[in-house]
C-alpha cells in the first residue's frame, strides 16, 4: 500500500496553524485519557484569556468521561475517577468553553494541534458546529528558538530550562500558566535575535531543512521542525492503512528512527487502531505497560493510535 492510500480524520473546517506572536489570544490546555480523539476523552478543559499580554479571564473545568480513568492516566494527570464523579459531561462543558472564546480568537497552546483536534471533534459531535479558529503551536516555535539548547521539547523540560515552578503540572490551568511564560520567553529570544517577525520567518525558512547522509532514505533534506524528525518510533499491533514496512519507511523519510522494541530511546509507540481501541477497556500489551512505566519516570514517550501517527505525518485521504 502506498503512502497516499493511508488516511486520517479530515477536519475540513479546521483553522490554520500560524507562526505569529499575538498580544491577544486564548491559551488552552486539555487533559485527556489518551491521544486519540476517536477513542479517548477530554477530562479537563482549561484556558487563559490574554489581552495585551495580560490574563483577563480564566476557564477551567473537569469533565466526567463515559469510561473510567485508568491508573496510568490518573497518575500522569492527577485526575481521578472520584474527582470527576460529579462533573458535567463534555457536551455541556464544551458549550460553555465556546461561549468563553470568540470565533476570531487565536488559540495558543503547547503541542496544541492535538488539543484542537479533540475540541473540533467533540464540538462537532455535541452541536454539529465547527471549531474554525486559527492556532499557534508554542512547541513549533520553541523548536526553532531552542534547538541547540535543550535535548527534549516536553513542556516540563522547557519549564525546567527556564526555572519555572513545575509543581502541579499535568493539570490544565497550571500547564496554561507555564505555557504562557515559555511562549513569552521564546518570543523574546527570537525577536532579540531577528528584530522583527518578518526576519524570523525568513530565517526559519532558510534553516528549516537539513542535508543528511546518515539516514537510510532517498530523501536528502529533512524538516528539523517536524514532530517526527530525529524521534524513534516503535510499532505494535496490526496497522489498517499501511503495512508496517511502509509505516517505518515513512518515518525514515521524514528523518525519524525506528526500532523493534520499546526502550529508553523510544519517543512514540504506535498501535494499530483496532489494538489501540482495546486499551480503553484495559487490555494492555507488555509494550504498552513498559511505555507507560517509562513515561511516568519522565521519559519523552507517547502512546498513540495509528490515526494520530498519520496526523503527525499529515497523511490525508478521503478513504477510511
GROMACS .gro file of C-alpha atoms in nm:
model
  320
    1UNK     CA    1   0.000   0.000   0.000
    2UNK     CA    2   0.136   0.341  -0.090
    3UNK     CA    3   0.162   0.633   0.149
    4UNK     CA    4  -0.117   0.804  -0.044
    5UNK     CA    5  -0.355   0.521   0.049
    6UNK     CA    6  -0.321   0.598   0.419
    7UNK     CA    7  -0.593   0.804   0.582
    8UNK     CA    8  -0.694   1.006   0.883
    9UNK     CA    9  -0.990   1.205   1.000
   10UNK     CA   10  -1.040   1.503   0.771
   11UNK     CA   11  -1.127   1.820   0.964
   12UNK     CA   12  -1.217   2.033   0.665
   13UNK     CA   13  -1.309   2.347   0.864
   14UNK     CA   14  -1.009   2.334   1.097
   15UNK     CA   15  -0.824   2.665   1.134
   16UNK     CA   16  -0.472   2.739   1.015
   17UNK     CA   17  -0.153   2.676   1.211
   18UNK     CA   18   0.016   3.017   1.237
   19UNK     CA   19   0.369   3.131   1.318
   20UNK     CA   20   0.268   3.450   1.494
   21UNK     CA   21   0.312   3.628   1.826
   22UNK     CA   22  -0.034   3.770   1.902
   23UNK     CA   23  -0.082   4.000   2.201
   24UNK     CA   24  -0.448   3.900   2.232
   25UNK     CA   25  -0.521   3.528   2.233
   26UNK     CA   26  -0.672   3.232   2.419
   27UNK     CA   27  -0.416   2.996   2.571
   28UNK     CA   28  -0.562   2.647   2.601
   29UNK     CA   29  -0.469   2.313   2.752
   30UNK     CA   30  -0.667   1.989   2.768
   31UNK     CA   31  -0.621   1.682   2.981
   32UNK     CA   32  -0.738   1.366   2.806
   33UNK     CA   33  -0.743   0.990   2.862
   34UNK     CA   34  -0.509   0.940   2.563
   35UNK     CA   35  -0.404   1.098   2.236
   36UNK     CA   36  -0.681   0.973   2.006
   37UNK     CA   37  -0.987   1.197   1.957
   38UNK     CA   38  -1.165   0.885   1.827
   39UNK     CA   39  -1.104   0.652   2.121
   40UNK     CA   40  -1.012   0.883   2.409
   41UNK     CA   41  -1.198   1.152   2.604
   42UNK     CA   42  -1.141   1.502   2.737
   43UNK     CA   43  -1.136   1.512   3.117
   44UNK     CA   44  -1.040   1.878   3.165
   45UNK     CA   45  -1.057   2.198   2.959
   46UNK     CA   46  -0.857   2.497   3.077
   47UNK     CA   47  -0.792   2.834   2.914
   48UNK     CA   48  -0.648   3.177   2.983
   49UNK     CA   49  -0.787   3.481   2.801
   50UNK     CA   50  -0.491   3.708   2.722
   51UNK     CA   51  -0.520   4.077   2.624
   52UNK     CA   52  -0.208   4.285   2.565
   53UNK     CA   53  -0.008   4.004   2.724
   54UNK     CA   54  -0.209   4.003   3.048
   55UNK     CA   55  -0.455   3.741   3.176
   56UNK     CA   56  -0.800   3.898   3.195
   57UNK     CA   57  -1.014   3.586   3.245
   58UNK     CA   58  -0.981   3.212   3.303
   59UNK     CA   59  -1.176   2.897   3.222
   60UNK     CA   60  -1.114   2.559   3.383
   61UNK     CA   61  -1.345   2.265   3.440
   62UNK     CA   62  -1.317   1.892   3.492
   63UNK     CA   63  -1.530   1.665   3.272
   64UNK     CA   64  -1.691   1.331   3.351
   65UNK     CA   65  -1.588   1.075   3.086
   66UNK     CA   66  -1.801   0.784   2.968
   67UNK     CA   67  -1.531   0.535   3.063
   68UNK     CA   68  -1.338   0.518   3.388
   69UNK     CA   69  -0.998   0.684   3.402
   70UNK     CA   70  -0.732   0.415   3.423
   71UNK     CA   71  -0.448   0.413   3.673
   72UNK     CA   72  -0.182   0.534   3.429
   73UNK     CA   73  -0.378   0.846   3.329
   74UNK     CA   74  -0.472   0.914   3.693
   75UNK     CA   75  -0.103   0.905   3.792
   76UNK     CA   76   0.000   1.116   3.492
   77UNK     CA   77  -0.262   1.390   3.527
   78UNK     CA   78  -0.357   1.369   3.892
   79UNK     CA   79  -0.723   1.348   3.785
   80UNK     CA   80  -0.903   1.053   3.945
   81UNK     CA   81  -1.245   0.897   3.890
   82UNK     CA   82  -1.355   1.035   4.226
   83UNK     CA   83  -1.264   1.390   4.119
   84UNK     CA   84  -1.483   1.376   3.807
   85UNK     CA   85  -1.770   1.174   3.954
   86UNK     CA   86  -1.998   1.477   3.987
   87UNK     CA   87  -1.858   1.674   3.692
   88UNK     CA   88  -2.059   1.767   3.384
   89UNK     CA   89  -2.037   1.581   3.054
   90UNK     CA   90  -1.823   1.712   2.770
   91UNK     CA   91  -2.108   1.847   2.557
   92UNK     CA   92  -2.211   2.086   2.836
   93UNK     CA   93  -1.858   2.200   2.921
   94UNK     CA   94  -1.753   2.249   2.561
   95UNK     CA   95  -2.062   2.462   2.501
   96UNK     CA   96  -1.954   2.694   2.785
   97UNK     CA   97  -1.598   2.695   2.654
   98UNK     CA   98  -1.720   2.808   2.312
   99UNK     CA   99  -1.902   3.095   2.484
  100UNK     CA  100  -1.574   3.182   2.659
  101UNK     CA  101  -1.397   3.235   2.325
  102UNK     CA  102  -1.488   3.432   2.013
  103UNK     CA  103  -1.482   3.292   1.661
  104UNK     CA  104  -1.193   3.521   1.564
  105UNK     CA  105  -0.977   3.447   1.869
  106UNK     CA  106  -0.638   3.286   1.802
  107UNK     CA  107  -0.592   2.974   2.015
  108UNK     CA  108  -0.242   2.918   2.152
  109UNK     CA  109  -0.105   2.613   2.327
  110UNK     CA  110   0.183   2.373   2.367
  111UNK     CA  111   0.168   2.098   2.103
  112UNK     CA  112  -0.177   2.245   2.054
  113UNK     CA  113  -0.269   2.056   1.737
  114UNK     CA  114  -0.381   1.760   1.948
  115UNK     CA  115  -0.597   1.983   2.168
  116UNK     CA  116  -0.752   2.143   1.861
  117UNK     CA  117  -0.840   1.800   1.717
  118UNK     CA  118  -1.010   1.694   2.041
  119UNK     CA  119  -1.207   2.020   2.062
  120UNK     CA  120  -1.300   2.007   1.693
  121UNK     CA  121  -1.433   1.651   1.708
  122UNK     CA  122  -1.615   1.690   2.038
  123UNK     CA  123  -1.778   2.018   1.936
  124UNK     CA  124  -1.892   1.861   1.610
  125UNK     CA  125  -2.043   1.564   1.792
  126UNK     CA  126  -2.205   1.779   2.061
  127UNK     CA  127  -2.359   2.055   1.847
  128UNK     CA  128  -2.281   1.989   1.481
  129UNK     CA  129  -2.067   2.305   1.480
  130UNK     CA  130  -1.711   2.355   1.362
  131UNK     CA  131  -1.411   2.489   1.552
  132UNK     CA  132  -1.257   2.718   1.288
  133UNK     CA  133  -1.021   2.929   1.499
  134UNK     CA  134  -0.662   2.966   1.380
  135UNK     CA  135  -0.399   2.849   1.627
  136UNK     CA  136  -0.033   2.888   1.727
  137UNK     CA  137   0.175   2.593   1.847
  138UNK     CA  138   0.429   2.707   2.106
  139UNK     CA  139   0.631   2.387   2.066
  140UNK     CA  140   0.674   2.454   1.693
  141UNK     CA  141   0.826   2.794   1.771
  142UNK     CA  142   1.032   2.664   2.065
  143UNK     CA  143   1.193   2.402   1.841
  144UNK     CA  144   1.340   2.682   1.634
  145UNK     CA  145   1.434   2.912   1.922
  146UNK     CA  146   1.590   2.646   2.147
  147UNK     CA  147   1.710   2.381   1.901
  148UNK     CA  148   2.069   2.396   2.030
  149UNK     CA  149   1.984   2.448   2.396
  150UNK     CA  150   1.768   2.151   2.505
  151UNK     CA  151   1.760   1.782   2.417
  152UNK     CA  152   1.384   1.740   2.459
  153UNK     CA  153   1.084   1.959   2.390
  154UNK     CA  154   0.847   1.823   2.651
  155UNK     CA  155   0.672   2.108   2.830
  156UNK     CA  156   0.820   2.014   3.167
  157UNK     CA  157   1.170   2.002   3.018
  158UNK     CA  158   1.138   2.360   2.894
  159UNK     CA  159   0.988   2.466   3.226
  160UNK     CA  160   1.296   2.329   3.400
  161UNK     CA  161   1.520   2.502   3.145
  162UNK     CA  162   1.358   2.837   3.228
  163UNK     CA  163   1.346   2.753   3.600
  164UNK     CA  164   0.966   2.772   3.611
  165UNK     CA  165   0.788   2.610   3.906
  166UNK     CA  166   0.653   2.276   3.779
  167UNK     CA  167   0.452   2.181   4.086
  168UNK     CA  168   0.102   2.088   3.974
  169UNK     CA  169   0.183   2.034   3.608
  170UNK     CA  170  -0.030   1.794   3.401
  171UNK     CA  171  -0.333   1.987   3.521
  172UNK     CA  172  -0.484   2.222   3.265
  173UNK     CA  173  -0.465   2.562   3.432
  174UNK     CA  174  -0.110   2.508   3.561
  175UNK     CA  175   0.005   2.392   3.216
  176UNK     CA  176  -0.156   2.704   3.066
  177UNK     CA  177   0.037   2.926   3.305
  178UNK     CA  178   0.367   2.751   3.228
  179UNK     CA  179   0.297   2.760   2.854
  180UNK     CA  180   0.232   3.135   2.868
  181UNK     CA  181   0.570   3.201   3.029
  182UNK     CA  182   0.752   2.981   2.777
  183UNK     CA  183   0.568   3.148   2.487
  184UNK     CA  184   0.686   3.487   2.609
  185UNK     CA  185   1.041   3.362   2.667
  186UNK     CA  186   1.082   3.217   2.316
  187UNK     CA  187   0.926   3.529   2.161
  188UNK     CA  188   1.179   3.744   2.344
  189UNK     CA  189   1.465   3.519   2.236
  190UNK     CA  190   1.356   3.522   1.870
  191UNK     CA  191   1.292   3.895   1.849
  192UNK     CA  192   1.620   3.975   2.024
  193UNK     CA  193   1.796   3.772   1.756
  194UNK     CA  194   1.595   3.875   1.449
  195UNK     CA  195   1.448   4.214   1.549
  196UNK     CA  196   1.126   4.163   1.353
  197UNK     CA  197   0.870   3.890   1.299
  198UNK     CA  198   0.932   3.902   0.924
  199UNK     CA  199   1.306   3.845   0.973
  200UNK     CA  200   1.228   3.547   1.195
  201UNK     CA  201   1.005   3.387   0.930
  202UNK     CA  202   1.271   3.431   0.665
  203UNK     CA  203   1.548   3.291   0.886
  204UNK     CA  204   1.334   2.996   0.987
  205UNK     CA  205   1.261   2.917   0.625
  206UNK     CA  206   1.633   2.910   0.543
  207UNK     CA  207   1.719   2.698   0.848
  208UNK     CA  208   1.424   2.462   0.819
  209UNK     CA  209   1.592   2.187   0.622
  210UNK     CA  210   1.898   1.977   0.693
  211UNK     CA  211   2.107   1.781   0.445
  212UNK     CA  212   2.190   1.438   0.581
  213UNK     CA  213   2.360   1.122   0.454
  214UNK     CA  214   2.328   0.933   0.782
  215UNK     CA  215   1.963   0.831   0.749
  216UNK     CA  216   1.864   0.548   0.515
  217UNK     CA  217   1.626   0.728   0.282
  218UNK     CA  218   1.621   0.860  -0.071
  219UNK     CA  219   1.539   1.200   0.075
  220UNK     CA  220   1.833   1.438   0.112
  221UNK     CA  221   1.659   1.712   0.309
  222UNK     CA  222   1.473   1.689   0.637
  223UNK     CA  223   1.248   1.937   0.811
  224UNK     CA  224   1.409   1.995   1.151
  225UNK     CA  225   1.085   2.137   1.293
  226UNK     CA  226   0.876   1.831   1.202
  227UNK     CA  227   0.744   1.645   1.504
  228UNK     CA  228   0.885   1.316   1.376
  229UNK     CA  229   1.236   1.437   1.297
  230UNK     CA  230   1.505   1.256   1.498
  231UNK     CA  231   1.238   1.074   1.702
  232UNK     CA  232   1.230   0.699   1.750
  233UNK     CA  233   0.909   0.514   1.661
  234UNK     CA  234   0.811   0.162   1.764
  235UNK     CA  235   0.510  -0.016   1.612
  236UNK     CA  236   0.284  -0.274   1.771
  237UNK     CA  237  -0.039  -0.444   1.666
  238UNK     CA  238  -0.183  -0.455   1.316
  239UNK     CA  239  -0.191  -0.135   1.113
  240UNK     CA  240  -0.503  -0.100   0.900
  241UNK     CA  241  -0.392   0.156   0.639
  242UNK     CA  242  -0.022   0.088   0.584
  243UNK     CA  243   0.198  -0.216   0.606
  244UNK     CA  244   0.440  -0.190   0.893
  245UNK     CA  245   0.725  -0.173   0.643
  246UNK     CA  246   0.564   0.126   0.467
  247UNK     CA  247   0.497   0.296   0.801
  248UNK     CA  248   0.860   0.252   0.903
  249UNK     CA  249   0.977   0.388   0.568
  250UNK     CA  250   0.751   0.691   0.617
  251UNK     CA  251   0.922   0.766   0.949
  252UNK     CA  252   1.271   0.736   0.800
  253UNK     CA  253   1.173   0.955   0.503
  254UNK     CA  254   1.095   1.235   0.749
  255UNK     CA  255   1.427   1.194   0.931
  256UNK     CA  256   1.294   0.979   1.213
  257UNK     CA  257   1.419   0.645   1.352
  258UNK     CA  258   1.250   0.309   1.400
  259UNK     CA  259   1.309   0.023   1.641
  260UNK     CA  260   1.157  -0.318   1.710
  261UNK     CA  261   1.104  -0.275   2.084
  262UNK     CA  262   1.032  -0.009   2.346
  263UNK     CA  263   1.342   0.124   2.518
  264UNK     CA  264   1.479   0.437   2.681
  265UNK     CA  265   1.526   0.598   2.338
  266UNK     CA  266   1.166   0.544   2.223
  267UNK     CA  267   0.958   0.859   2.166
  268UNK     CA  268   0.641   0.713   2.010
  269UNK     CA  269   0.477   0.373   2.049
  270UNK     CA  270   0.233   0.343   1.758
  271UNK     CA  271  -0.057   0.098   1.784
  272UNK     CA  272  -0.288  -0.020   1.511
  273UNK     CA  273  -0.628   0.148   1.558
  274UNK     CA  274  -0.806  -0.178   1.637
  275UNK     CA  275  -0.549  -0.268   1.901
  276UNK     CA  276  -0.550   0.084   2.047
  277UNK     CA  277  -0.928   0.072   2.095
  278UNK     CA  278  -0.881  -0.224   2.332
  279UNK     CA  279  -0.671  -0.011   2.567
  280UNK     CA  280  -0.981   0.193   2.655
  281UNK     CA  281  -1.125  -0.116   2.826
  282UNK     CA  282  -0.798  -0.201   2.999
  283UNK     CA  283  -0.639  -0.455   2.764
  284UNK     CA  284  -0.269  -0.365   2.757
  285UNK     CA  285   0.028  -0.540   2.600
  286UNK     CA  286   0.372  -0.564   2.757
  287UNK     CA  287   0.494  -0.291   2.518
  288UNK     CA  288   0.223  -0.052   2.639
  289UNK     CA  289   0.292  -0.127   3.005
  290UNK     CA  290   0.664  -0.067   2.950
  291UNK     CA  291   0.594   0.260   2.766
  292UNK     CA  292   0.361   0.381   3.044
  293UNK     CA  293   0.623   0.296   3.306
  294UNK     CA  294   0.889   0.493   3.118
  295UNK     CA  295   0.657   0.793   3.074
  296UNK     CA  296   0.574   0.805   3.445
  297UNK     CA  297   0.951   0.807   3.509
  298UNK     CA  298   0.983   1.116   3.292
  299UNK     CA  299   1.079   0.977   2.950
  300UNK     CA  300   0.970   1.172   2.643
  301UNK     CA  301   0.741   0.897   2.511
  302UNK     CA  302   0.382   0.892   2.385
  303UNK     CA  303   0.148   0.600   2.312
  304UNK     CA  304  -0.051   0.688   2.002
  305UNK     CA  305  -0.302   0.514   1.775
  306UNK     CA  306  -0.249   0.471   1.404
  307UNK     CA  307  -0.470   0.769   1.310
  308UNK     CA  308  -0.262   1.005   1.526
  309UNK     CA  309   0.052   0.868   1.361
  310UNK     CA  310  -0.091   0.968   1.022
  311UNK     CA  311  -0.187   1.306   1.161
  312UNK     CA  312   0.175   1.368   1.265
  313UNK     CA  313   0.292   1.296   0.912
  314UNK     CA  314  -0.003   1.477   0.753
  315UNK     CA  315  -0.116   1.176   0.551
  316UNK     CA  316  -0.467   1.265   0.432
  317UNK     CA  317  -0.713   1.089   0.206
  318UNK     CA  318  -1.090   1.065   0.198
  319UNK     CA  319  -1.082   0.687   0.238
  320UNK     CA  320  -1.126   0.531   0.579
   0.00000   0.00000   0.00000
